[in-house]
Amino acid sequence: MKALRKIGILVMAVAITAIGIGCKNTAEEDKKADESAPAAVTNLTATAKDSRVLLTWTDATDGDVYGYEVSYSGSAPINRAALPALNVKSMMAPQGAGGCYVSGLTNGTEYTFTVRTMDTSGNKSGGVTAKATPVAVSANSPMTIALSVPDAATNTSLNVKVEVTTAAELKKVVYKKGGSVNAKTLLSDTGAHDVTGSVKSNGYFTVTAASEADGNGTYTVAVLDESGREKTEQITIGKFDFTPPSKVKNVSETYSDTLHVIILNWTNPSESDFDHVEISYTTNDGTTDSAKSAAESVNGVTKTFTGIDATKAYYTYYIASVDKLGNKSAEVKHRVGVNTGTSNPPEGFVEVPRTSIAGTESWIPSSAVFVSGRVLEINSFYMSDHEVTRAEYKAVMGSLPDYMAKAFDKDGHKLTGDAAGKNPVNKVSWYDALVYCNKLSIKKSLTPCYKINGKTNPDEWGAVPSSSDSTWDAATCDFDADGYRLPTEAEWEWAARGGEHYTYAGSDNIDDVAWYTSNTNDTGTRDVKTKKKNGYGLYDMSENVWEWCWDRYGNISNTTPNTGSASGSYRCQRGGSWFSGAGTALVTYRISNNPNFRDNGYGFRPVRKVN
């Protein structure tokens, strides 16, 4: 029988040999301040081979591990050819080794192996033991290959353990993802990875990946020994995990201008592998954001920030969820205004300036809202710079309306699922819009504007009516509340004009600013904010979807209140839609509909009181 070569105790990382890191003496050097023992290894196994034993373990998780002391009891001396001795019967494997071979053992003799963790201060853990008895392999025995990987998920790399039983010295070991199961073919494949040295010395090879598609799959390993035996074995790897956790939800804040603190609260993801959040922030002086702060890791669901500078306009916090592997979610942005003397539009909103209308102006184009003799005071207000998107609607309401229009990007590519999140929500009634506004206000810890039957919580309003409903029609709006609401028709037209005299909202050329029948071919909505904005920074005020306003519809006279007619069953809509003609895109064009009516051309955008 041809004996296997004695290769001694070898660490399980090829890089260790390559860069010349050797074993360290475990004798006590200088007295260390740290005298606490590190954690022990876990999952120690001893696998018998011909004249040798393969030890594998799960490394300790301590941050200051230096290495692992390996010792054994038996009748034969340990082979120290590869690594110098620590003492008579022990040697060191470095951190990250995950195991080692012990060679030069006597077949038929049972050995007990002990592994102890040692930290950088020289402290050692208790010993973990395992037993194995090396056995001779007959020259007539067929080659066998056993492949295995650790149970733990990873987003960097993993070791594939290769256990080969054969009577001759290993000559060549290769692997390839999706490789041939024919040994000769794979051994000669120039695209296969040659891992002969690693497997002979360490008993494993390393697979590194940058994505799940890159790392997960079926791998074929081919082995050739010096006697000409050859064999393949396959293993399917599914341990690479690059999926980020869900984002945090329900972010709210408490700001104290006397204590100069901001307290953030949120709800963490429910995934079992969620670990913590990372929070960074910027400040804004009214015009420019500062550089983003270094991210801070936070456990729990609240964080207090001190030393808040009240001269700043606002702070913007960026919160990312992090799982146990380090995968991060997209950031959730949360803005907190701190200077009440500075305008602080919410994220995605712009400030529309106040105006006084005397009723004597000459409007270009002419208006059916700003009519002769009608005196209006329009206070400044915040308006969403875009129509409410599908993603925003779902985040507040929990689901999307049924039978919405098809969604497309600006180049006409069809979008589905989350990819359609930037298209405007549609199939929304006036009643639905009221529910959204109050739910969003409550979510943002603001005072809701709308009441139905004296209640502001939509959960107490009952199901949204699918037909005209006198109770819902009698909804009231508190225009002094700081929550979200629909604009009045006067506010909408003032905002759409943008301080300019264009026919459409931002241009006299409709294709500059609008998605309408001629450039959508009546196919569906388009991503918001893909056309030119108007003078106030508002997008899609002409077309894409019709936008509900607060007002009851009716002919407007010089006695009509700021908030519209006092009677009437229909509610106003403005702006036109993706299947409307150019005439509906005018900043002056008005229509109306029953407040319960849902159509795939109907959407909305909210406004808020300034500060």
Coordinates of C-alpha atoms in Angstrom, one line a residue:
M1 CA 0.0 0.0 0.0
K2 CA 1.3 3.4 -0.9
A3 CA 1.2 5.6 2.2
L4 CA -0.1 9.1 2.1
R5 CA 2.5 11.8 2.5
K6 CA 3.0 13.2 6.0
I7 CA 2.0 16.8 5.8
G8 CA 1.8 17.6 9.5
I9 CA -0.6 20.1 11.2
L10 CA -1.4 22.7 8.6
V11 CA -3.6 25.7 9.1
M12 CA -6.7 26.0 7.0
A13 CA -5.9 29.2 5.2
V14 CA -3.5 29.2 2.2
A15 CA -2.9 32.9 2.7
I16 CA -1.2 32.2 6.0
T17 CA 1.6 30.2 4.4
A18 CA 1.8 32.6 1.5
I19 CA 2.5 35.7 3.7
G20 CA 4.8 33.8 6.1
I21 CA 2.8 34.0 9.3
G22 CA 4.1 31.2 11.6
C23 CA 3.1 29.9 15.0
K24 CA 3.7 31.8 18.2
N25 CA 5.0 30.6 21.5
T26 CA 2.3 30.3 24.1
A27 CA 4.7 30.7 27.1
E28 CA 3.7 33.7 29.3
E29 CA 5.5 36.8 28.2
D30 CA 4.9 40.1 29.9
K31 CA 2.0 40.3 32.4
K32 CA -1.1 41.4 30.6
A33 CA -3.8 43.6 32.1
D34 CA -6.5 41.4 30.4
E35 CA -6.8 38.2 32.3
S36 CA -10.2 37.1 31.1
A37 CA -10.4 33.8 29.2
P38 CA -11.6 34.0 25.6
A39 CA -14.5 31.9 24.3
A40 CA -13.8 28.3 23.3
V41 CA -14.2 26.9 19.8
T42 CA -17.4 25.1 19.0
N43 CA -18.4 22.2 16.7
L44 CA -15.0 20.5 17.0
T45 CA -14.8 17.3 14.8
A46 CA -12.0 14.9 14.2
T47 CA -12.1 12.9 11.0
A48 CA -9.8 9.9 10.6
K49 CA -7.6 9.5 7.6
D50 CA -4.7 7.2 6.6
S51 CA -2.0 8.1 9.1
R52 CA -3.6 11.5 9.9
V53 CA -6.7 13.2 11.3
L54 CA -8.5 16.3 10.0
L55 CA -9.7 18.6 12.8
T56 CA -12.3 21.2 12.0
W57 CA -14.1 23.7 14.3
T58 CA -16.0 26.9 14.4
D59 CA -13.8 29.8 15.4
A60 CA -14.4 31.8 18.6
T61 CA -16.2 35.1 18.0
D62 CA -14.0 37.2 20.4
G63 CA -12.5 40.2 18.7
D64 CA -9.0 39.7 20.2
V65 CA -8.3 36.0 19.3
Y66 CA -4.7 35.3 18.4
G67 CA -4.9 31.7 17.5
Y68 CA -5.8 28.1 18.6
E69 CA -3.5 25.8 20.6
V70 CA -3.8 22.3 19.3
S71 CA -2.6 19.3 21.4
Y72 CA -3.2 15.6 21.5
S73 CA -2.4 12.5 23.4
G74 CA -1.3 9.2 21.7
S75 CA 1.7 7.0 21.0
A76 CA 3.3 8.9 18.2
P77 CA 4.9 12.4 18.2
I78 CA 3.2 15.2 16.3
N79 CA 4.8 16.2 13.0
R80 CA 6.2 19.7 13.3
A81 CA 7.6 20.1 9.8
A82 CA 5.2 22.8 8.8
L83 CA 4.9 24.8 12.0
P84 CA 7.4 25.2 14.9
A85 CA 6.4 23.6 18.3
L86 CA 4.7 25.7 21.0
N87 CA 5.7 23.1 23.6
V88 CA 6.3 19.4 23.6
K89 CA 2.8 18.3 22.5
S90 CA 1.1 21.4 21.2
M91 CA 1.0 23.7 18.2
M92 CA -0.8 26.9 17.1
A93 CA -3.3 27.5 14.3
P94 CA -4.0 31.1 13.6
Q95 CA -7.3 32.9 13.9
G96 CA -9.5 32.1 10.9
A97 CA -8.0 28.7 10.4
G98 CA -11.2 26.8 11.2
G99 CA -9.2 23.6 11.5
C100 CA -6.0 21.8 10.6
Y101 CA -4.5 18.4 9.7
V102 CA -2.5 16.3 12.2
S103 CA -0.2 13.9 10.3
G104 CA 2.4 11.2 11.1
L105 CA 0.0 9.3 13.3
T106 CA -0.1 5.5 13.9
N107 CA -3.0 3.8 12.2
G108 CA -5.2 1.9 14.6
T109 CA -4.3 4.1 17.6
E110 CA -7.0 6.3 19.1
Y111 CA -6.0 9.9 19.7
T112 CA -7.6 12.6 21.8
F113 CA -7.2 16.1 20.4
T114 CA -7.7 19.3 22.5
V115 CA -8.2 22.8 21.0
R116 CA -7.9 25.9 23.2
T117 CA -8.5 29.5 22.1
M118 CA -5.7 32.0 23.0
D119 CA -6.2 35.7 22.9
T120 CA -3.6 38.4 22.2
S121 CA -3.0 38.8 25.9
G122 CA -2.0 35.1 26.2
N123 CA -5.2 34.0 28.0
K124 CA -6.6 30.6 27.1
S125 CA -10.1 29.1 27.0
G126 CA -11.0 25.8 28.4
G127 CA -10.2 22.9 26.1
V128 CA -12.6 21.3 23.7
T129 CA -11.8 17.7 22.8
A130 CA -12.5 15.1 20.1
K131 CA -11.3 11.6 19.4
A132 CA -10.3 9.8 16.2
T133 CA -8.4 6.6 15.1
P134 CA -6.4 6.8 11.9
V135 CA -7.0 3.8 9.6
A136 CA -5.1 2.4 6.6
V137 CA -6.6 2.6 3.2
S138 CA -6.2 -0.5 1.0
A139 CA -4.6 0.0 -2.4
N140 CA -7.6 -1.6 -3.9
S141 CA -10.1 0.7 -2.3
P142 CA -11.9 3.1 -4.6
M143 CA -11.5 6.8 -4.2
T144 CA -14.2 8.6 -2.2
I145 CA -14.9 12.3 -2.0
A146 CA -17.0 14.0 0.6
L147 CA -17.9 17.7 0.3
S148 CA -19.4 20.0 2.9
V149 CA -19.8 23.6 3.8
P150 CA -20.6 25.4 7.1
D151 CA -24.2 25.9 8.1
A152 CA -23.9 29.6 8.7
A153 CA -24.9 32.1 5.9
T154 CA -22.3 34.5 4.6
N155 CA -22.0 37.5 2.3
T156 CA -18.2 37.3 1.8
S157 CA -16.7 33.8 1.4
L158 CA -17.0 30.2 2.6
N159 CA -14.8 27.2 2.9
V160 CA -15.7 24.0 1.0
K161 CA -14.4 21.0 3.1
V162 CA -12.9 18.3 0.8
E163 CA -12.4 14.9 2.4
V164 CA -10.7 12.5 0.0
T165 CA -10.1 8.8 0.9
T166 CA -7.6 7.2 -1.4
A167 CA -4.5 5.0 -1.1
A168 CA -2.2 7.3 -3.2
E169 CA -1.0 10.9 -2.9
L170 CA -3.3 13.5 -4.3
K171 CA -2.0 14.8 -7.6
K172 CA -4.6 17.4 -8.7
V173 CA -7.8 18.9 -7.3
V174 CA -9.9 21.4 -9.3
Y175 CA -13.4 22.8 -9.0
K176 CA -15.8 24.8 -11.1
K177 CA -19.3 26.1 -10.6
G178 CA -21.5 24.2 -13.1
G179 CA -18.5 22.1 -14.1
S180 CA -18.6 18.8 -15.9
V181 CA -19.3 15.6 -13.9
N182 CA -16.8 13.8 -16.1
A183 CA -13.5 13.8 -14.2
K184 CA -11.2 13.9 -17.3
T185 CA -13.2 16.8 -18.8
L186 CA -13.1 18.9 -15.6
L187 CA -9.5 18.1 -14.8
S188 CA -8.5 19.5 -18.2
D189 CA -10.9 22.4 -18.2
T190 CA -8.8 25.6 -18.3
G191 CA -11.7 27.5 -16.6
A192 CA -11.6 25.3 -13.5
H193 CA -9.9 26.5 -10.4
D194 CA -6.8 24.5 -9.3
V195 CA -6.9 24.1 -5.6
T196 CA -4.5 21.2 -5.2
G197 CA -2.2 22.9 -2.7
S198 CA -5.1 24.2 -0.5
V199 CA -6.8 20.8 -0.3
K200 CA -3.7 18.8 0.3
S201 CA -2.5 21.2 3.0
N202 CA -5.7 22.5 4.5
G203 CA -8.5 20.1 3.5
Y204 CA -10.6 22.8 1.9
F205 CA -10.9 25.5 -0.7
T206 CA -12.5 29.0 -0.5
V207 CA -15.3 30.3 -2.6
T208 CA -15.7 34.1 -2.6
A209 CA -18.8 35.8 -4.1
A210 CA -20.1 39.3 -4.5
S211 CA -23.8 38.3 -5.0
E212 CA -26.1 35.5 -4.4
A213 CA -26.2 34.7 -8.1
D214 CA -22.4 34.7 -8.2
G215 CA -21.9 32.4 -5.2
N216 CA -24.9 30.1 -4.9
G217 CA -25.2 27.1 -7.2
T218 CA -23.9 23.7 -7.9
Y219 CA -20.1 23.2 -7.8
T220 CA -18.2 20.2 -9.2
V221 CA -14.9 19.0 -7.7
A222 CA -12.6 16.7 -9.6
V223 CA -9.7 14.8 -7.9
L224 CA -6.8 12.9 -9.5
D225 CA -4.3 10.8 -7.4
E226 CA -0.7 9.6 -8.2
S227 CA -2.0 6.2 -9.1
G228 CA -4.3 7.6 -11.8
R229 CA -7.6 7.3 -9.9
E230 CA -9.9 10.1 -10.7
K231 CA -13.4 11.1 -9.5
T232 CA -15.9 13.9 -9.3
E233 CA -18.3 15.0 -6.7
Q234 CA -20.9 17.8 -6.6
I235 CA -22.1 20.1 -3.9
T236 CA -24.9 22.7 -4.1
I237 CA -24.2 25.9 -2.2
G238 CA -27.0 28.1 -1.0
K239 CA -25.3 29.9 1.9
F240 CA -24.5 33.2 0.2
D241 CA -27.0 35.8 1.4
F242 CA -26.8 39.4 0.2
T243 CA -30.5 40.2 0.7
P244 CA -30.8 43.4 2.8
P245 CA -33.3 43.6 5.7
S246 CA -36.5 45.6 5.4
K247 CA -36.4 49.3 6.2
V248 CA -37.5 50.7 9.5
K249 CA -41.0 52.1 9.7
N250 CA -43.1 54.6 11.7
V251 CA -40.2 57.1 12.2
S252 CA -41.2 60.0 14.5
E253 CA -39.5 62.6 16.5
T254 CA -39.7 64.7 19.6
Y255 CA -37.8 68.0 19.5
S256 CA -37.1 70.2 22.6
D257 CA -35.7 73.7 21.8
T258 CA -35.1 74.2 25.5
L259 CA -33.1 71.0 26.0
H260 CA -31.6 71.1 22.5
V261 CA -32.4 67.5 21.9
I262 CA -34.1 65.5 19.2
I263 CA -35.5 62.0 20.1
L264 CA -36.1 59.7 17.2
N265 CA -38.4 56.7 17.5
W266 CA -39.0 53.9 14.9
T267 CA -40.2 50.4 14.4
N268 CA -37.5 47.8 13.5
P269 CA -37.9 45.1 10.9
S270 CA -39.4 41.8 12.0
E271 CA -36.9 39.6 10.2
S272 CA -35.1 37.1 12.5
D273 CA -31.6 38.1 11.1
F274 CA -32.1 41.9 11.8
D275 CA -29.3 43.2 14.0
H276 CA -29.3 47.0 14.4
V277 CA -29.7 50.3 12.6
E278 CA -27.2 52.8 11.5
I279 CA -28.1 56.5 11.7
S280 CA -26.3 59.5 10.2
Y281 CA -27.6 63.0 9.6
T282 CA -27.1 66.3 7.8
T283 CA -28.0 69.8 8.9
N284 CA -29.4 72.6 6.6
D285 CA -28.9 76.3 7.1
G286 CA -31.9 77.1 4.9
T287 CA -30.1 76.7 1.6
T288 CA -27.4 74.0 1.8
D289 CA -27.1 70.6 3.4
S290 CA -24.0 69.9 5.4
A291 CA -21.8 66.8 4.9
K292 CA -23.3 63.7 6.2
S293 CA -22.1 62.6 9.7
A294 CA -20.4 59.3 10.3
A295 CA -23.0 56.5 10.8
E296 CA -23.7 55.5 14.3
S297 CA -24.8 52.0 15.2
V298 CA -27.9 51.9 17.4
N299 CA -29.6 48.9 19.1
G300 CA -33.3 49.3 20.1
V301 CA -36.0 51.6 18.7
T302 CA -35.1 55.0 20.0
K303 CA -32.1 57.4 19.9
T304 CA -31.6 60.8 21.6
F305 CA -29.4 63.4 19.8
T306 CA -28.1 66.2 22.0
G307 CA -26.5 69.5 21.2
I308 CA -29.0 70.4 18.5
D309 CA -28.2 73.7 16.9
A310 CA -31.5 75.7 16.8
T311 CA -30.1 78.2 14.3
K312 CA -30.2 75.5 11.6
A313 CA -33.4 75.2 9.5
Y314 CA -33.6 71.4 9.9
Y315 CA -31.8 68.1 10.5
T316 CA -32.3 65.2 8.1
Y317 CA -31.7 61.7 9.6
Y318 CA -30.8 58.7 7.5
I319 CA -31.7 55.4 9.0
A320 CA -30.5 52.0 7.5
S321 CA -31.4 48.6 8.8
V322 CA -28.4 46.2 9.1
D323 CA -28.7 42.4 9.4
K324 CA -26.3 40.0 11.2
L325 CA -24.2 39.6 8.1
G326 CA -23.9 43.3 7.6
N327 CA -26.3 43.6 4.7
K328 CA -27.9 47.1 4.7
S329 CA -31.3 48.3 3.6
A330 CA -32.0 51.5 1.7
E331 CA -32.0 54.5 4.0
V332 CA -35.1 56.0 5.4
K333 CA -34.9 59.8 5.4
H334 CA -36.6 61.8 8.2
R335 CA -36.5 65.5 8.4
V336 CA -36.9 67.5 11.7
G337 CA -37.4 71.2 11.6
V338 CA -35.7 73.1 14.5
N339 CA -35.8 76.8 13.6
T340 CA -39.4 78.0 13.7
G341 CA -38.3 81.2 12.0
T342 CA -37.1 79.4 8.9
S343 CA -39.3 77.6 6.4
N344 CA -38.8 73.9 6.6
P345 CA -40.6 72.1 3.7
P346 CA -41.0 68.4 4.3
E347 CA -39.0 66.1 2.1
G348 CA -40.4 66.2 -1.4
F349 CA -42.3 69.4 -0.8
V350 CA -41.8 73.0 -1.9
E351 CA -43.0 76.3 -0.4
V352 CA -45.6 78.1 -2.5
P353 CA -45.5 81.8 -1.6
R354 CA -48.4 83.7 -0.2
T355 CA -50.4 86.2 -2.3
S356 CA -53.2 88.7 -2.0
I357 CA -55.6 88.8 -4.9
A358 CA -57.7 92.0 -5.2
G359 CA -60.1 90.8 -7.9
T360 CA -58.9 93.5 -10.3
E361 CA -56.0 91.7 -11.9
S362 CA -55.8 90.7 -15.5
W363 CA -54.8 87.0 -15.6
I364 CA -52.8 85.4 -18.5
P365 CA -54.2 83.0 -19.3
S366 CA -57.7 84.1 -18.0
S367 CA -59.0 82.3 -15.0
A368 CA -62.4 81.0 -13.9
V369 CA -61.2 80.9 -10.3
F370 CA -59.6 84.3 -9.9
V371 CA -62.6 86.2 -11.2
S372 CA -63.3 89.9 -11.2
G373 CA -64.2 91.2 -7.7
R374 CA -63.2 88.0 -5.9
V375 CA -60.8 89.0 -3.1
L376 CA -58.6 86.2 -1.9
E377 CA -55.8 85.8 0.7
I378 CA -53.7 82.7 -0.1
N379 CA -51.2 82.1 2.7
S380 CA -47.9 80.4 1.8
F381 CA -48.2 76.6 2.0
Y382 CA -46.1 73.5 1.4
M383 CA -47.1 71.5 -1.7
S384 CA -45.8 68.1 -2.7
D385 CA -43.6 68.7 -5.7
H386 CA -45.0 65.5 -7.3
E387 CA -48.3 63.6 -7.4
V388 CA -48.5 60.9 -4.7
T389 CA -46.7 57.9 -6.0
R390 CA -47.7 54.2 -5.8
A391 CA -44.8 53.6 -3.4
E392 CA -45.9 56.5 -1.1
Y393 CA -49.5 55.5 -1.2
K394 CA -48.7 51.8 -0.3
A395 CA -46.4 52.9 2.6
V396 CA -49.3 54.8 4.2
M397 CA -52.3 52.8 3.2
G398 CA -50.8 49.3 3.3
S399 CA -51.9 48.3 -0.2
L400 CA -52.6 49.8 -3.7
P401 CA -55.9 50.3 -5.5
D402 CA -57.1 47.6 -7.8
Y403 CA -57.1 48.0 -11.6
M404 CA -54.7 50.9 -11.8
A405 CA -53.4 52.2 -15.1
K406 CA -50.4 50.5 -16.6
A407 CA -47.1 52.1 -15.5
F408 CA -44.2 53.2 -17.7
D409 CA -40.9 55.0 -17.4
K410 CA -40.2 58.1 -19.3
D411 CA -38.8 56.1 -22.2
G412 CA -42.0 54.0 -22.6
H413 CA -40.7 50.9 -20.9
K414 CA -43.5 49.1 -19.0
L415 CA -43.0 48.8 -15.3
T416 CA -44.6 46.4 -12.8
G417 CA -44.4 45.7 -9.1
D418 CA -42.0 47.8 -7.1
A419 CA -40.4 49.1 -10.3
A420 CA -43.6 51.1 -10.8
G421 CA -43.3 52.8 -7.4
K422 CA -42.5 56.2 -8.9
N423 CA -45.6 56.3 -11.1
P424 CA -48.5 58.3 -9.7
V425 CA -51.1 56.3 -7.8
N426 CA -54.5 56.3 -9.5
K427 CA -58.0 54.8 -9.1
V428 CA -58.2 57.0 -6.1
S429 CA -61.5 58.7 -5.0
W430 CA -61.8 62.0 -3.1
Y431 CA -62.8 59.9 -0.1
D432 CA -59.6 57.8 -0.5
A433 CA -57.5 61.0 -0.6
L434 CA -58.9 62.2 2.7
V435 CA -58.1 58.9 4.4
Y436 CA -54.5 59.1 3.0
C437 CA -54.0 62.6 4.2
N438 CA -55.1 61.9 7.8
K439 CA -53.2 58.6 8.0
L440 CA -50.1 60.4 6.8
S441 CA -50.6 63.2 9.3
I442 CA -51.0 60.7 12.2
K443 CA -47.9 58.7 11.0
K444 CA -45.9 61.9 11.0
S445 CA -47.2 63.0 14.5
L446 CA -49.1 65.9 13.0
T447 CA -52.6 67.2 13.7
P448 CA -55.0 65.7 11.1
C449 CA -57.0 68.2 9.1
Y450 CA -60.1 66.2 8.3
K451 CA -63.0 65.2 10.6
I452 CA -65.9 62.8 9.8
N453 CA -68.5 62.5 12.5
G454 CA -66.2 64.6 14.7
K455 CA -63.3 62.0 14.4
T456 CA -59.9 62.5 12.9
N457 CA -58.7 58.9 12.9
P458 CA -59.7 57.2 9.6
D459 CA -59.8 53.8 11.4
E460 CA -62.9 55.1 13.1
W461 CA -64.6 56.3 9.9
G462 CA -65.5 52.9 8.7
A463 CA -65.0 51.5 5.2
V464 CA -64.4 54.0 2.4
P465 CA -67.8 54.4 0.5
S466 CA -68.0 53.1 -3.0
S467 CA -71.0 55.2 -3.7
S468 CA -72.0 58.7 -2.7
D469 CA -72.3 59.1 1.1
S470 CA -73.8 62.1 2.9
T471 CA -71.7 61.5 6.0
W472 CA -68.4 61.5 4.2
D473 CA -69.6 64.4 2.0
A474 CA -70.0 66.4 5.2
A475 CA -66.3 66.0 6.1
T476 CA -64.8 69.2 7.6
C477 CA -61.3 70.6 7.2
D478 CA -59.3 72.4 9.9
F479 CA -57.1 74.7 7.7
D480 CA -55.2 75.7 10.9
A481 CA -54.0 72.2 11.6
D482 CA -50.4 71.3 10.7
G483 CA -51.3 68.0 9.0
Y484 CA -51.7 67.1 5.3
R485 CA -54.7 68.0 3.2
L486 CA -55.9 68.5 -0.3
P487 CA -55.3 72.0 -1.8
T488 CA -58.2 74.3 -2.4
E489 CA -58.8 75.0 -6.0
A490 CA -57.4 78.5 -5.6
E491 CA -54.3 77.2 -4.0
W492 CA -53.9 74.6 -6.8
E493 CA -54.2 77.2 -9.6
W494 CA -51.9 79.7 -7.9
A495 CA -49.3 76.9 -7.5
A496 CA -49.7 75.6 -11.1
R497 CA -49.1 79.1 -12.5
G498 CA -45.8 79.1 -10.7
G499 CA -45.5 82.9 -10.8
E500 CA -45.4 82.7 -14.6
H501 CA -47.7 83.4 -17.4
Y502 CA -47.5 80.1 -19.3
T503 CA -50.4 78.3 -20.9
Y504 CA -49.3 75.1 -19.2
A505 CA -47.6 74.6 -15.8
G506 CA -44.1 75.7 -16.6
S507 CA -44.1 76.2 -20.4
D508 CA -46.1 77.2 -23.5
N509 CA -44.9 73.9 -25.1
I510 CA -47.0 71.1 -23.6
D511 CA -44.5 68.4 -24.4
D512 CA -42.0 70.1 -22.1
V513 CA -44.2 69.6 -19.0
A514 CA -46.9 67.1 -19.6
W515 CA -47.6 63.4 -20.1
Y516 CA -50.8 63.4 -22.2
T517 CA -52.5 61.5 -24.9
S518 CA -50.2 62.5 -27.7
N519 CA -46.9 61.4 -26.0
T520 CA -48.3 58.4 -24.0
N521 CA -50.4 57.0 -26.9
D522 CA -53.0 56.4 -24.1
T523 CA -50.9 53.5 -22.7
G524 CA -50.6 54.6 -19.1
T525 CA -49.0 56.8 -16.5
R526 CA -45.4 57.8 -16.4
D527 CA -42.8 58.2 -13.6
V528 CA -43.3 61.5 -11.8
K529 CA -40.7 64.3 -12.1
T530 CA -39.5 63.3 -15.5
K531 CA -40.8 66.5 -17.2
K532 CA -39.8 70.1 -16.7
K533 CA -40.9 71.7 -13.4
N534 CA -42.7 75.0 -13.1
G535 CA -41.5 78.2 -11.5
Y536 CA -42.3 77.0 -8.0
G537 CA -40.5 73.7 -8.5
L538 CA -43.7 71.6 -9.1
Y539 CA -43.8 68.7 -11.5
D540 CA -46.7 67.3 -13.5
M541 CA -49.2 70.0 -12.6
S542 CA -50.2 69.5 -16.2
E543 CA -51.4 66.0 -17.0
N544 CA -50.2 62.5 -15.9
V545 CA -53.2 62.2 -13.5
W546 CA -56.1 64.4 -12.6
E547 CA -55.7 65.9 -9.1
W548 CA -58.5 66.1 -6.5
C549 CA -59.0 69.5 -4.8
W550 CA -60.9 70.2 -1.6
D551 CA -63.6 72.4 -3.1
R552 CA -67.1 71.6 -4.1
Y553 CA -67.6 72.3 -7.7
G554 CA -69.7 75.2 -8.9
N555 CA -69.6 78.5 -10.8
I556 CA -67.3 80.9 -9.0
S557 CA -68.4 84.5 -8.3
N558 CA -67.0 87.4 -6.3
T559 CA -68.7 86.0 -3.2
T560 CA -67.4 82.5 -3.4
P561 CA -65.3 81.8 -0.2
N562 CA -61.6 80.9 -0.4
T563 CA -62.4 77.3 0.2
G564 CA -64.9 77.0 -2.6
S565 CA -68.7 76.7 -2.9
A566 CA -70.7 75.9 0.2
S567 CA -72.9 73.5 -1.7
G568 CA -72.7 70.9 -4.4
S569 CA -72.2 67.2 -4.5
Y570 CA -69.2 67.0 -6.9
R571 CA -65.6 67.9 -6.0
C572 CA -63.1 69.7 -8.2
Q573 CA -60.3 68.2 -10.2
R574 CA -57.4 69.9 -12.0
G575 CA -54.5 69.2 -14.3
G576 CA -55.6 66.6 -16.9
S577 CA -54.3 63.0 -17.3
W578 CA -52.2 60.6 -19.4
F579 CA -55.2 60.0 -21.8
S580 CA -56.4 63.6 -21.9
G581 CA -56.0 66.1 -24.7
A582 CA -53.8 69.2 -24.6
G583 CA -56.8 71.4 -23.7
T584 CA -57.1 69.8 -20.2
A585 CA -53.5 70.6 -19.4
L586 CA -54.2 74.3 -19.2
V587 CA -53.5 75.8 -15.8
T588 CA -57.0 77.2 -15.9
Y589 CA -58.9 74.0 -16.9
R590 CA -61.5 72.7 -14.4
I591 CA -63.6 69.5 -14.1
S592 CA -65.3 67.7 -11.3
N593 CA -66.7 64.3 -10.3
N594 CA -68.6 62.4 -7.7
P595 CA -66.3 62.1 -4.6
N596 CA -66.7 58.3 -4.5
F597 CA -65.6 57.9 -8.1
R598 CA -62.4 56.1 -8.9
D599 CA -60.7 56.2 -12.3
N600 CA -57.3 55.2 -13.6
G601 CA -56.7 58.8 -14.4
Y602 CA -57.5 60.2 -10.9
G603 CA -54.8 60.9 -8.4
F604 CA -53.8 63.8 -6.0
R605 CA -51.0 65.7 -4.3
P606 CA -51.2 66.9 -0.6
V607 CA -50.3 70.3 0.9
R608 CA -49.5 71.5 4.4
K609 CA -49.5 74.6 6.4
V610 CA -46.1 76.4 6.5
N611 CA -44.3 75.6 9.8

